[in-house]
PDB file of C-alpha atoms in Angstrom:
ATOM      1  CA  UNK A 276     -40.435  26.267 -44.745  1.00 57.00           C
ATOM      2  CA  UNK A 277     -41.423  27.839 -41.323  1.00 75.00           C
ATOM      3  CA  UNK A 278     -38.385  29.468 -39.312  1.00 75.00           C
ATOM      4  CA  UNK A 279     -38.971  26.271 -36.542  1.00 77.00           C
ATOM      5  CA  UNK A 280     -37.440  23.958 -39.296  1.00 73.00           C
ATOM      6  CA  UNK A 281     -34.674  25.828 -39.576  1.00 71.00           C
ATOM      7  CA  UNK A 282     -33.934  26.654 -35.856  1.00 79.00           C
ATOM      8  CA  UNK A 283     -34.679  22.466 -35.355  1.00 81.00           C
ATOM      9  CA  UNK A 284     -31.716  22.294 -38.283  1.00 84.00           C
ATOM     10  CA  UNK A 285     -28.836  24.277 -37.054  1.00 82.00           C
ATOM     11  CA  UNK A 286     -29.763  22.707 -33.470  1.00 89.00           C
ATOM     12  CA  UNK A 287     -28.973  19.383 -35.284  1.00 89.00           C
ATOM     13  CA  UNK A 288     -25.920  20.670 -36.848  1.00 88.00           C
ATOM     14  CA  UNK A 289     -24.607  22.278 -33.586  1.00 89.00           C
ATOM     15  CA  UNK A 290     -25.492  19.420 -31.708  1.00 90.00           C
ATOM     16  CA  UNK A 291     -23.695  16.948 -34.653  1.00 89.00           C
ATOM     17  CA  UNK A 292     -20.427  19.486 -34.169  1.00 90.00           C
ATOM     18  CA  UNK A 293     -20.115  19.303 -30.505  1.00 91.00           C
ATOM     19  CA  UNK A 294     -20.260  15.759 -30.706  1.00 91.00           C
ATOM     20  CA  UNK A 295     -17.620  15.267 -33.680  1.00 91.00           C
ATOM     21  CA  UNK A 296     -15.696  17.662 -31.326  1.00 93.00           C
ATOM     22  CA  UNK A 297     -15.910  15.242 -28.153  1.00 91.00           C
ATOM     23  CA  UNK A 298     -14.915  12.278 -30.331  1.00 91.00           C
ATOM     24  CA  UNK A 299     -11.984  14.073 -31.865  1.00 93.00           C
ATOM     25  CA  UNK A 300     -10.610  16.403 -28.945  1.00 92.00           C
ATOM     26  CA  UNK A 301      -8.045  13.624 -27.441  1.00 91.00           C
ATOM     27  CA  UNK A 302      -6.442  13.257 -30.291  1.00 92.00           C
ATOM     28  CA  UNK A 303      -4.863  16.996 -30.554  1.00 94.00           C
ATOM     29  CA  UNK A 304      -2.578  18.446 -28.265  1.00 95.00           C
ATOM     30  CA  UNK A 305      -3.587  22.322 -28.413  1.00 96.00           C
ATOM     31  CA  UNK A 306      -6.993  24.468 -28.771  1.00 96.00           C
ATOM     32  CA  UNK A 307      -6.057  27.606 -29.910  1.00 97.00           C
ATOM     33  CA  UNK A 308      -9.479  30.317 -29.965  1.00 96.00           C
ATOM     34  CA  UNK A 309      -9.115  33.332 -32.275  1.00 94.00           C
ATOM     35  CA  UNK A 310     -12.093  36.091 -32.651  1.00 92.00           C
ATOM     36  CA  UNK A 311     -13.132  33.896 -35.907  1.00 91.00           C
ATOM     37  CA  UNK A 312     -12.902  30.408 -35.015  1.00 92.00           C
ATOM     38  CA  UNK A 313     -11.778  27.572 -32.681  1.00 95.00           C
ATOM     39  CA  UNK A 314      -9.024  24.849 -33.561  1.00 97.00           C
ATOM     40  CA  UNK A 315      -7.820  21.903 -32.457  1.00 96.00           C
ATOM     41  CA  UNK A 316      -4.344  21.056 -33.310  1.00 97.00           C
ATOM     42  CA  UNK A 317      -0.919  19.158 -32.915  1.00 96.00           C
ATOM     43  CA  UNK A 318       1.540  22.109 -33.676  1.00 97.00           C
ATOM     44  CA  UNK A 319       0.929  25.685 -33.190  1.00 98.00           C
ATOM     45  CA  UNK A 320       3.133  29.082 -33.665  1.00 98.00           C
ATOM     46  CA  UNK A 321       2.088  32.435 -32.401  1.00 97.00           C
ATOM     47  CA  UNK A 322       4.396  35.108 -33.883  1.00 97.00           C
ATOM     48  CA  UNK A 323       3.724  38.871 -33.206  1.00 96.00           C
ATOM     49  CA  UNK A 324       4.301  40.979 -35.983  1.00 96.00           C
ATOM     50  CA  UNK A 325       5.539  44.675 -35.491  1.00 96.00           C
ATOM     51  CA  UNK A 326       4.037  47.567 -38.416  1.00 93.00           C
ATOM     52  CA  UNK A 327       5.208  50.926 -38.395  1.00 93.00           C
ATOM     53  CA  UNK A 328       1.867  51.741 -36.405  1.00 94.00           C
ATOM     54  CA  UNK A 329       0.578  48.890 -34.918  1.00 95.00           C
ATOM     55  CA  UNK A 330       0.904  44.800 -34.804  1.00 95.00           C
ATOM     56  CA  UNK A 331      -0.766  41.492 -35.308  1.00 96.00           C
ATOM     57  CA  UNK A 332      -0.314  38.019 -34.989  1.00 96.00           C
ATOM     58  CA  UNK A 333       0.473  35.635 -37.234  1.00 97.00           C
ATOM     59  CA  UNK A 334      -0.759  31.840 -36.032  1.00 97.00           C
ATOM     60  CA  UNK A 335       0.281  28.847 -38.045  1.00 98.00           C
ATOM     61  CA  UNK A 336      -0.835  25.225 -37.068  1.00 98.00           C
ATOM     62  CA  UNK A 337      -0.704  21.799 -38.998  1.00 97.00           C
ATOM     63  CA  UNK A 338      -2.406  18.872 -37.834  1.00 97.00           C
ATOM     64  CA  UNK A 339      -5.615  20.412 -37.702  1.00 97.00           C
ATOM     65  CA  UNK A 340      -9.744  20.082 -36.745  1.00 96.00           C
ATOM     66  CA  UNK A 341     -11.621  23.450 -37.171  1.00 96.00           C
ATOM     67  CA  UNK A 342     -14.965  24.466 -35.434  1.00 94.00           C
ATOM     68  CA  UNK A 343     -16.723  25.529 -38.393  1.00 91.00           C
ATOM     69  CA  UNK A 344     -20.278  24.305 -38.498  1.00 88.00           C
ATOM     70  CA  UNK A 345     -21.182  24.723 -42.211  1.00 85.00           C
ATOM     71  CA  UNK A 346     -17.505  22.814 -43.217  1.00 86.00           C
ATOM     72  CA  UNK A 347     -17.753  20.132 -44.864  1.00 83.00           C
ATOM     73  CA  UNK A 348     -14.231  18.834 -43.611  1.00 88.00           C
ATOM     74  CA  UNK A 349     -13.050  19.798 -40.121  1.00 93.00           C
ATOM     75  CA  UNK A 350      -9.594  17.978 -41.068  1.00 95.00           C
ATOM     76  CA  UNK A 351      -7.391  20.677 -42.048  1.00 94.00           C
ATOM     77  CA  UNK A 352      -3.204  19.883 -42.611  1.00 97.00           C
ATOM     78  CA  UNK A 353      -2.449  23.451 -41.864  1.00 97.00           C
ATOM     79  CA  UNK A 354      -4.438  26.858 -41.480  1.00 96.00           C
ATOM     80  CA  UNK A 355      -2.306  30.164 -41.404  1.00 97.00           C
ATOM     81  CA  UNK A 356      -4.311  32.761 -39.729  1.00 96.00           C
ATOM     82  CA  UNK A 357      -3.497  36.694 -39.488  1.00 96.00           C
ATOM     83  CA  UNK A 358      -5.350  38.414 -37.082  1.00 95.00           C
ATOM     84  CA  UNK A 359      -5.256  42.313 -34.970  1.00 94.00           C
ATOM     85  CA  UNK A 360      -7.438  40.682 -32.099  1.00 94.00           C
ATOM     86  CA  UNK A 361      -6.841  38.489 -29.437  1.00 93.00           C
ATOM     87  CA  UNK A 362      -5.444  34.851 -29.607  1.00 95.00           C
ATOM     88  CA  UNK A 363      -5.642  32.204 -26.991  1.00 96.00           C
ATOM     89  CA  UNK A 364      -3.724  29.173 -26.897  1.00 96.00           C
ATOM     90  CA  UNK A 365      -4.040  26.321 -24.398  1.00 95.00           C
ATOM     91  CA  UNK A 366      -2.443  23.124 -24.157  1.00 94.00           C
ATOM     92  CA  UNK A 367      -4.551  19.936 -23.191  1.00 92.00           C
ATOM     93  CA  UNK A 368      -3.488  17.645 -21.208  1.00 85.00           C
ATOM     94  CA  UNK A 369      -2.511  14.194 -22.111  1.00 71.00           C
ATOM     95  CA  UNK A 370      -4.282  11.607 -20.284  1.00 63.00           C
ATOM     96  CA  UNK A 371      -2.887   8.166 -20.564  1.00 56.00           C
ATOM     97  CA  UNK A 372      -5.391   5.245 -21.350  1.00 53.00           C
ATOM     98  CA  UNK A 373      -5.591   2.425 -19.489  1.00 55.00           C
ATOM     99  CA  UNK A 374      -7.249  -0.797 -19.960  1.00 53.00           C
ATOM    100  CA  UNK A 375      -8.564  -2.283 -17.295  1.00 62.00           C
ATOM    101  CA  UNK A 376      -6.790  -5.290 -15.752  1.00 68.00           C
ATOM    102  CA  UNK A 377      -9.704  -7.865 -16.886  1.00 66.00           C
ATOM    103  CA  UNK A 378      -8.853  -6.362 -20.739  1.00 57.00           C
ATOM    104  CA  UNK A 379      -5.175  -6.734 -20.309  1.00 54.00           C
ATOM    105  CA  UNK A 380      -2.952  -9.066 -22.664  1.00 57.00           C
ATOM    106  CA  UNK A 381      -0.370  -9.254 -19.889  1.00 58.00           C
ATOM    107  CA  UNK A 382      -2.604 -11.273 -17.721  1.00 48.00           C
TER     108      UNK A 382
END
């Protein structure tokens, strides 16, 4: 197999993950971004942990979707990661769905 093939195969992959990630991004309630990966999740805790010469961070989270290309299964119940490096943690916002009025049962 020529290297085209494979470049046309993780494109397809890539392109497969971002849209899993579109379809499953409302349904969590944080992204948290370590130097490693990117999560998606409904509970997170950032702890800082003190050594006698340095720290790091523990990050625990439950309710989880990882963006890992190469997983199998995204859907994760909870992921414990230790890290030295940065974390980032945002919260999304909740948008409310409406119907429209022409789909409403209250009609």
């Amino acid at each position: 197999m020529d290297d085209e093939v494979f470049e046309d195969y993780d494109r397809e992959l890539e392109l497969a993950l971002y849209r899993e990630y579109r379809d499953v991004v409302s349904q969590f309630q944080y992204v948290i971004e370590t130097e490693r990966r990117f999560y998606l999740a409904n509970e997170v805790n950032v702890v800082r942990r003190d050594t006698e010469h340095d720290f790091y961070f523990e990050i625990s989270m439950s309710d989880v979707w990882v963006w890992d290309i190469y997983r199998a299964d995204r859907f994760v119940k909870a992921v414990r990661v230790l890290t030295f490096k940065d974390v980032n943690v945002e919260e999304l916002q909740r948008r409310d769905f409406h119907l429209p009025e022409e789909l409403s049962l209250d009609t």
